[in-house]
Coordinates of C-alpha atoms and ligand atoms in Angstrom, one line a residue:
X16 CA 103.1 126.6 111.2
X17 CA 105.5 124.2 110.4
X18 CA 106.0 123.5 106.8
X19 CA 104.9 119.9 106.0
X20 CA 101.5 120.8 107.2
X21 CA 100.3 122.2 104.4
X22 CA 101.2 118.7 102.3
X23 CA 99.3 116.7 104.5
X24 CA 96.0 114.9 104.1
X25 CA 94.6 114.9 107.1
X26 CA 93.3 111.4 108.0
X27 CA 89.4 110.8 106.8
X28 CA 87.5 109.7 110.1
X29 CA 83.6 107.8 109.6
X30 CA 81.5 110.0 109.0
X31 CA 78.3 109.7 111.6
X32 CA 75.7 106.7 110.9
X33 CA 73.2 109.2 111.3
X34 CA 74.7 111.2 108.6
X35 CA 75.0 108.6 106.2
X36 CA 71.6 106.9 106.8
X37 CA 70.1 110.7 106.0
X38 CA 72.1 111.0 102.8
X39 CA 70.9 107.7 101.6
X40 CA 67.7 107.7 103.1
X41 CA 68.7 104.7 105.2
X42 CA 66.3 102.7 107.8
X43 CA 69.2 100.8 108.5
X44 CA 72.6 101.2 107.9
X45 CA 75.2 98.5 109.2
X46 CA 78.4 99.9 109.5
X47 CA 81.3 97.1 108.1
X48 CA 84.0 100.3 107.8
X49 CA 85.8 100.4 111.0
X50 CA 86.2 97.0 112.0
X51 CA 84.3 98.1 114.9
X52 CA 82.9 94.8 116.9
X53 CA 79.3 94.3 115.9
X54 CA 78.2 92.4 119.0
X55 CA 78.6 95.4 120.9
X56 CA 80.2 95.5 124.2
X57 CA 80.8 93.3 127.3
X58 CA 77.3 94.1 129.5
X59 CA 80.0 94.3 132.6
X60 CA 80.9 98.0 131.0
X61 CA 77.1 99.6 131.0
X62 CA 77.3 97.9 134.4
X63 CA 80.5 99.9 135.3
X64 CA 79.8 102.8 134.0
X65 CA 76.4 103.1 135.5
X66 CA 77.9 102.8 138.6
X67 CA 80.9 104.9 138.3
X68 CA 80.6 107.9 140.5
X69 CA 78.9 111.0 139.9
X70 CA 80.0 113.9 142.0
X71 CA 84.0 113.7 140.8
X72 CA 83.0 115.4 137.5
X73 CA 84.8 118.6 138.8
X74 CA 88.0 116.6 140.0
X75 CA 90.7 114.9 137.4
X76 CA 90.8 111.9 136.5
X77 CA 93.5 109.5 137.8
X78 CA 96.4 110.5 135.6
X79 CA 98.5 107.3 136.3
X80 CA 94.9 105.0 135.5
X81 CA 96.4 102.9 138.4
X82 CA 93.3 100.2 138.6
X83 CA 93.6 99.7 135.0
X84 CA 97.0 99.7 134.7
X85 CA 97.2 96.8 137.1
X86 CA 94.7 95.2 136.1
X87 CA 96.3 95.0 132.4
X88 CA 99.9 94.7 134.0
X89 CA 98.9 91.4 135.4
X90 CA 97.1 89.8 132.5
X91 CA 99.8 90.5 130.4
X92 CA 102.7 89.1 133.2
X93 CA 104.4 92.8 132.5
X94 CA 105.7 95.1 135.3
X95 CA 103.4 98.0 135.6
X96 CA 105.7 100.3 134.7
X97 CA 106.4 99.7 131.2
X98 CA 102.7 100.6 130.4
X99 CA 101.9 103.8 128.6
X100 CA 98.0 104.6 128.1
X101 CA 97.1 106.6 125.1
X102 CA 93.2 108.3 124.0
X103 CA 93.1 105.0 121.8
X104 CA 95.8 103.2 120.2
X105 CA 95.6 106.7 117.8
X106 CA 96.9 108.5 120.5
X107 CA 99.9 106.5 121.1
X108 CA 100.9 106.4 117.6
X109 CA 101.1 110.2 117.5
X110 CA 102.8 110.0 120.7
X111 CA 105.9 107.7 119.7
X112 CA 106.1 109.9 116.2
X113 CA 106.2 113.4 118.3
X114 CA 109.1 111.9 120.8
X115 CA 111.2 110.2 118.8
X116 CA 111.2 111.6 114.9
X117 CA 113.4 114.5 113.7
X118 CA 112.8 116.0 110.6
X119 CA 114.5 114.1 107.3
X120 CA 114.5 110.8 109.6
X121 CA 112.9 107.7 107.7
X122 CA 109.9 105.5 108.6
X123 CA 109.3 101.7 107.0
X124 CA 106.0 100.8 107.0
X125 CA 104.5 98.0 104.7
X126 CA 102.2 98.9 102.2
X127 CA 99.1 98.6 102.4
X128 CA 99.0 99.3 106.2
X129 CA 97.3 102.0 108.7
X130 CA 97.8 105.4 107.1
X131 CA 98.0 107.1 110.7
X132 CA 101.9 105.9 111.1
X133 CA 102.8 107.6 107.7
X134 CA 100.5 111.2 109.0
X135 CA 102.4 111.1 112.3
X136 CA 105.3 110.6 110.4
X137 CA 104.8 112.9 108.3
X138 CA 103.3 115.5 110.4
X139 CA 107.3 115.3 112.1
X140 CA 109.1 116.0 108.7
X141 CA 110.2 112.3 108.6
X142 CA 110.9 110.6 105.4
X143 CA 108.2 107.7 105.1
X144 CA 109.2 104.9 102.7
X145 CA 106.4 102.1 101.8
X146 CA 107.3 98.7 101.1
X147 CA 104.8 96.9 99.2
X148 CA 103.5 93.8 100.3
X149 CA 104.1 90.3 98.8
X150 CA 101.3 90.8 95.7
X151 CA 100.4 87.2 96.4
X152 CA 99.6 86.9 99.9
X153 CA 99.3 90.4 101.5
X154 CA 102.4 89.6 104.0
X155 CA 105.4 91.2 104.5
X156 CA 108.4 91.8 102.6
X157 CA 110.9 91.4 105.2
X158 CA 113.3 91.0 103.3
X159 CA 112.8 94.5 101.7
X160 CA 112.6 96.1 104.6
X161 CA 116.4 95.0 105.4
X162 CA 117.4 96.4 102.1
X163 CA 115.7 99.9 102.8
X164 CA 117.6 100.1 106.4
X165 CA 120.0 103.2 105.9
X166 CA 121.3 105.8 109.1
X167 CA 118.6 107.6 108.8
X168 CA 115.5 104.7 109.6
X169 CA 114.6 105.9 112.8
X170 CA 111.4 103.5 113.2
X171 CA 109.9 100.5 111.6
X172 CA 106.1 100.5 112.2
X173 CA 104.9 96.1 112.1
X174 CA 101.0 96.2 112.0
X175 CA 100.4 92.5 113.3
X176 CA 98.0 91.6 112.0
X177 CA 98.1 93.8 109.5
X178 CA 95.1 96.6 108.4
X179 CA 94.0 96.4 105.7
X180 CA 95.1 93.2 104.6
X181 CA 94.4 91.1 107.6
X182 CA 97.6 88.8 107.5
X183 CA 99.3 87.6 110.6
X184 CA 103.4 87.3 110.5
X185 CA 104.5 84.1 113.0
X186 CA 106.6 85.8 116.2
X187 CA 109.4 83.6 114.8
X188 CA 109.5 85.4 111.6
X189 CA 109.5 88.8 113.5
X190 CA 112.1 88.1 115.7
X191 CA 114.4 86.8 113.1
X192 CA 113.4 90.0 111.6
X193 CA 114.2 92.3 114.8
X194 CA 117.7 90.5 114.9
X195 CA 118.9 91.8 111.7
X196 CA 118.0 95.5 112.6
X197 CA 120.4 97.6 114.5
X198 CA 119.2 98.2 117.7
X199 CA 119.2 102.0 117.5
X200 CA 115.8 101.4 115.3
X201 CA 113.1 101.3 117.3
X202 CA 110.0 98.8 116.4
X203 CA 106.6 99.1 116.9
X204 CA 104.7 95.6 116.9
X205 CA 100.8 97.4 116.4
X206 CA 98.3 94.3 117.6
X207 CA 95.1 96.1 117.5
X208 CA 93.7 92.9 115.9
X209 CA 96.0 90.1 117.8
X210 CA 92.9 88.7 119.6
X211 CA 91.2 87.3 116.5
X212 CA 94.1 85.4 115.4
X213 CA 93.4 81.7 115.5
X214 CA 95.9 80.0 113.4
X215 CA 98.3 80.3 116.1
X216 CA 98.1 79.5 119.9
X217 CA 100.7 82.2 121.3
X218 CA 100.5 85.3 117.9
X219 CA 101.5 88.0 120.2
X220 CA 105.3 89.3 119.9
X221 CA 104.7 90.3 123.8
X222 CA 107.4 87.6 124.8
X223 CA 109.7 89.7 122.7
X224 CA 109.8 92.9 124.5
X225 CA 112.1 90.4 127.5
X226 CA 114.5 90.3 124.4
X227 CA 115.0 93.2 122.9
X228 CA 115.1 96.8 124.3
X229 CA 113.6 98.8 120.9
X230 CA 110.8 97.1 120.6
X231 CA 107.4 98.3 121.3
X232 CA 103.6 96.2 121.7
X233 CA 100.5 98.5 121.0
X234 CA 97.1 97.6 121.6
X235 CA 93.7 99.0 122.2
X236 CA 90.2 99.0 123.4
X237 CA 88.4 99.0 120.3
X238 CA 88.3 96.2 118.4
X239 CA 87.4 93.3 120.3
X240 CA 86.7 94.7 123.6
X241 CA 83.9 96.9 121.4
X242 CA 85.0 99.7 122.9
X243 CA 85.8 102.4 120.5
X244 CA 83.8 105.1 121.8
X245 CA 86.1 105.4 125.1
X246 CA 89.2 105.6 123.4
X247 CA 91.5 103.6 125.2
X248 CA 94.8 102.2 124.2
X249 CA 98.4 101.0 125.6
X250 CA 101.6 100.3 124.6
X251 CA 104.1 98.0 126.1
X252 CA 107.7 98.9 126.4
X253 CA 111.1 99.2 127.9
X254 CA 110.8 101.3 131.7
X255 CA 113.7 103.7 129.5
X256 CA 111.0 104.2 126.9
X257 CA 108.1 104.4 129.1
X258 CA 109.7 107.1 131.3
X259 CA 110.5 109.2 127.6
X260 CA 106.8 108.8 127.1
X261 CA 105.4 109.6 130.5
X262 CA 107.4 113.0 130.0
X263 CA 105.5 113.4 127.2
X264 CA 102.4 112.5 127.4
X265 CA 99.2 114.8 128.3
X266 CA 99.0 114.2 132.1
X267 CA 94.8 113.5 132.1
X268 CA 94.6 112.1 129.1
X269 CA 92.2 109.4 130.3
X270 CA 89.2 110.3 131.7
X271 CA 87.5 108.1 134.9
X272 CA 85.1 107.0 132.8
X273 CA 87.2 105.4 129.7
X274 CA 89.5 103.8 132.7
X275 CA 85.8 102.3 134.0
X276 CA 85.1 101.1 131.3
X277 CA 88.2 99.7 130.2
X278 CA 88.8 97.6 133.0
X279 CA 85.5 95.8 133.3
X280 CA 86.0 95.1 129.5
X281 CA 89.3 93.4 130.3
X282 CA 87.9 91.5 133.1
X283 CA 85.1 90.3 131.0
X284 CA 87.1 86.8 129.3
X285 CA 84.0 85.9 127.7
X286 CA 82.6 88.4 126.1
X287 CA 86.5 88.5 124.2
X288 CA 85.8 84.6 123.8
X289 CA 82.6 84.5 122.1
X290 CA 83.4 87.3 119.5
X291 CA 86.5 85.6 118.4
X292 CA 84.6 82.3 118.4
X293 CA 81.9 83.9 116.0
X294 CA 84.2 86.2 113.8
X295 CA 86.5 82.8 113.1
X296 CA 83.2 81.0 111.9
X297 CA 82.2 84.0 110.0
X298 CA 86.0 84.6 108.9
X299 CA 85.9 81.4 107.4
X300 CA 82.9 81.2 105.5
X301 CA 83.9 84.6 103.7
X302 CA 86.9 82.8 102.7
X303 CA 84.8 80.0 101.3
X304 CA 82.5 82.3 99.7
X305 CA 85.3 84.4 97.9
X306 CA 87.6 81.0 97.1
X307 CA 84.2 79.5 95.2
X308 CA 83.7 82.4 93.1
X309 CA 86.8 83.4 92.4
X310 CA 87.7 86.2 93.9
X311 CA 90.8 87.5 95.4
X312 CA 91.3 87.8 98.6
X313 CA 94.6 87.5 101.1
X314 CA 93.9 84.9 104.0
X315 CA 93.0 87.1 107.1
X316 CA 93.6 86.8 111.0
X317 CA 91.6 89.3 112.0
X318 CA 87.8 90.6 111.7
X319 CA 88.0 92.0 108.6
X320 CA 88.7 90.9 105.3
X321 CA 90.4 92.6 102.1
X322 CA 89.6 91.6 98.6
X323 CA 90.2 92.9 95.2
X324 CA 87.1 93.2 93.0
X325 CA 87.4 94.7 89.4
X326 CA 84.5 97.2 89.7
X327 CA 85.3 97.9 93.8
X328 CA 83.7 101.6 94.1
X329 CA 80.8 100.9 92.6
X330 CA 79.9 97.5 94.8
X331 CA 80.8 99.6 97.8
X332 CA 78.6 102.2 96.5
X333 CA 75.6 99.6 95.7
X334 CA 76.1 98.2 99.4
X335 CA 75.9 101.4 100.8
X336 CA 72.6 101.6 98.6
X337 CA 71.5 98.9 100.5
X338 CA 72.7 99.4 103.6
X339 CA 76.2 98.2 104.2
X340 CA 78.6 100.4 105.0
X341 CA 81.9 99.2 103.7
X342 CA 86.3 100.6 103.0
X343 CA 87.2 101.6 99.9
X344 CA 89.9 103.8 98.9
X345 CA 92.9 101.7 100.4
X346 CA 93.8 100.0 97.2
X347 CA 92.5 100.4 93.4
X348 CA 90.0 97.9 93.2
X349 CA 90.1 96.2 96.8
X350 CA 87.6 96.5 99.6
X351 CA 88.0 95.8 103.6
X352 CA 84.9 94.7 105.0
X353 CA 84.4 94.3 108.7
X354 CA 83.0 90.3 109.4
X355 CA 79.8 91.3 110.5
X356 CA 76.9 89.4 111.7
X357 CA 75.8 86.5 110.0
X358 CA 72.7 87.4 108.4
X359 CA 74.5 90.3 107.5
X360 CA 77.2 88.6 105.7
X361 CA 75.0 86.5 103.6
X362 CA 73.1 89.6 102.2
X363 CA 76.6 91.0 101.4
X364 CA 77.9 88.1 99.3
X365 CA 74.3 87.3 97.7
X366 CA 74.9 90.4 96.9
X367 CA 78.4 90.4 95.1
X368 CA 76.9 87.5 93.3
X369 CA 74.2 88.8 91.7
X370 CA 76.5 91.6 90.6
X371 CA 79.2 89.3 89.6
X372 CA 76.6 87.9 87.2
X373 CA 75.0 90.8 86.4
Ligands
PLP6 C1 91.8 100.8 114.7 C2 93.2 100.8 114.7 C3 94.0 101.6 115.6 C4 93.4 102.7 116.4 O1 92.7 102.3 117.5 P1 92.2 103.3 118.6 O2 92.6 102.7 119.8 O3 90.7 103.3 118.3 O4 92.7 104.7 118.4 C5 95.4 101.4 115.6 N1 96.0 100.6 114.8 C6 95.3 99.8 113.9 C7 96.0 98.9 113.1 C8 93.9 99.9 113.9 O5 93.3 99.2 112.9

């Protein structure tokens, strides 16, 4: 076994709603953890998947996911080839860390940010060094980061916008960023949330990959597409990086189905459209609702929203009491909710009021 395995926390997955609904003794239990879409999924998919096949359970699946790859290919205006498919956006992550990290190489990420590119990291003997935000608005220190570029950085992992605090860094900013680091550092742009950003009208660094050669775009399935269950993600790269990866990568990782379903989620505009259109309305009334009383929150782009509460495990613990399902544990004294439903909002904050006053 390799030695860093044994200091590793191994990442803590959602546990089952069943589960959690027995433990409490739950009717209902709305899970606001995993920033999981809560209108579902496009009806296209059950559509697609209904029809899919049966009778090719015995064969592989399409290793190269060739419908779906250019299908995505042309939506995004990329060549084909620089695509890389992944079991989730997860998979690709522990992909780029396995290929590209030696042991004592460093990682930047920002901190707060997605604990799986510090595991992967880690899980590689890399050295990974946090940055912390800027306290005041939950963005980037890029600045910082430039300081903490030695020989050694081998990869800078940009969560755009970033988990858990849900703030969106302008393309400009990035690629003024990706100027100042040596080009021997490769980047990885994560936009698992870049559909729910409204405050701009172009927020994906896509347009950069034309620029620079060590950059990388990552996306998935799961959030707005409501598709977490398939496990689908992608990154965009060089065709140098791409071919590294394809040497790499598990040659069925993607079964028929997930590629079924995939595709008539991507092909399904509206669906994308009319969760974005409800999260920003819902987005924005949390804001309200945490700006009137007074609580501390950093100005989200994505469908979830991080705020710092003096007596955090216990309201998590009260909403679970009551149903809501909710992130702790990825600050002392913060909270990521998922933007849920309406109705289900409201209960939420009547609640936090009634303990605020309590
Ligand atoms: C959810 C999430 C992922 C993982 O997505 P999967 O495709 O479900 O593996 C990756 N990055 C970020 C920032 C996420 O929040």
């Amino acid at each position: 076994m390799k030695k860093q395995i044994q200091a590793i926390q191994s990442y803590t997955p959602e546990e089952s709603l069943s589960d959690v609904k027995q433990r409490y003794g739950l009717k209902k239990l709305v899970r606001l953890s995993a920033n999981e879409n809560p209108y579902g999924t496009s009806p296209h998919v059950k559509e697609a998947v209904l029809k899919w096949s049966f009778g090719e359970e015995n064969r592989y699946p399409d290793s190269y996911a060739l419908k779906l790859r250019t299908a995505v290919a042309s939506k995004l205006k990329v060549d084909a080839q620089r695509l890389v498919f992944g079991v989730g956006l997860d998979e690709i992550i522990a992909m780029f860390s396995r290929i590209f990290l030696e042991s004592g190489d460093e990682v930047l990420v920002t901190d707060p940010t997605f604990s799986e590119y510090a595991l992967h990291a880690e899980i590689e003997d890399a050295q990974v060094i946090k940055i912390a935000c800027n306290k005041q608005t939950g963005k980037y220190s890029f600045a910082t980061f430039l300081d903490k570029i030695t020989p050694k950085t081998k990869m800078i992992w940009l969560c755009n916008p970033n988990n858990p605090t849900g703030t969106y860094e302008e393309v400009s900013d990035i690629e003024k960023f990706i100027q100042k680091v040596p080009s021997s550092v490769l980047i990885l742009i994560d936009e698992a949330y870049i559909n729910y950003v409204t405050d701009n009208e172009e927020p994906s660094s896509l347009r950069l990959i034309e620029k620079f050669e060590n950059i990388a775009v990552l996306r998935t399935f799961s959030k707005v597409y409501g598709l977490a269950n398939y496990r689908v993600g992608y990154a965009v790269v060089s065709a140098r990086i791409a071919a590294y990866m394809e040497a790499a990568r598990l040659p069925y990782n993607l079964s028929s189905i997930a590629q079924v379903a995939a595709l008539a989620g991507l092909n399904d505009q509206s669906f994308v459209d009319q969760s974005v259109a409800k999260n920003k309305i819902e987005r924005e009334r949390w804001e309200e609702f945490l700006t009137v009383n007074n609580i501390k929150f950093y100005h989200s782009q994505a469908n979830f929203i991080f705020l710092q509460y003096p007596t955090a495990d216990a309201l998590a613990e009260e909403l679970l009491a009551h149903g809501y399902q909710v992130r702790r544990g990825l600050k002392p004294n913060w909270l990521r909710i998922t933007i849920g439903e309406p109705e289900d909002n409201r209960k939420i904050q009547s609640m936090i009021v009634k303990k605020k006053n309590s």
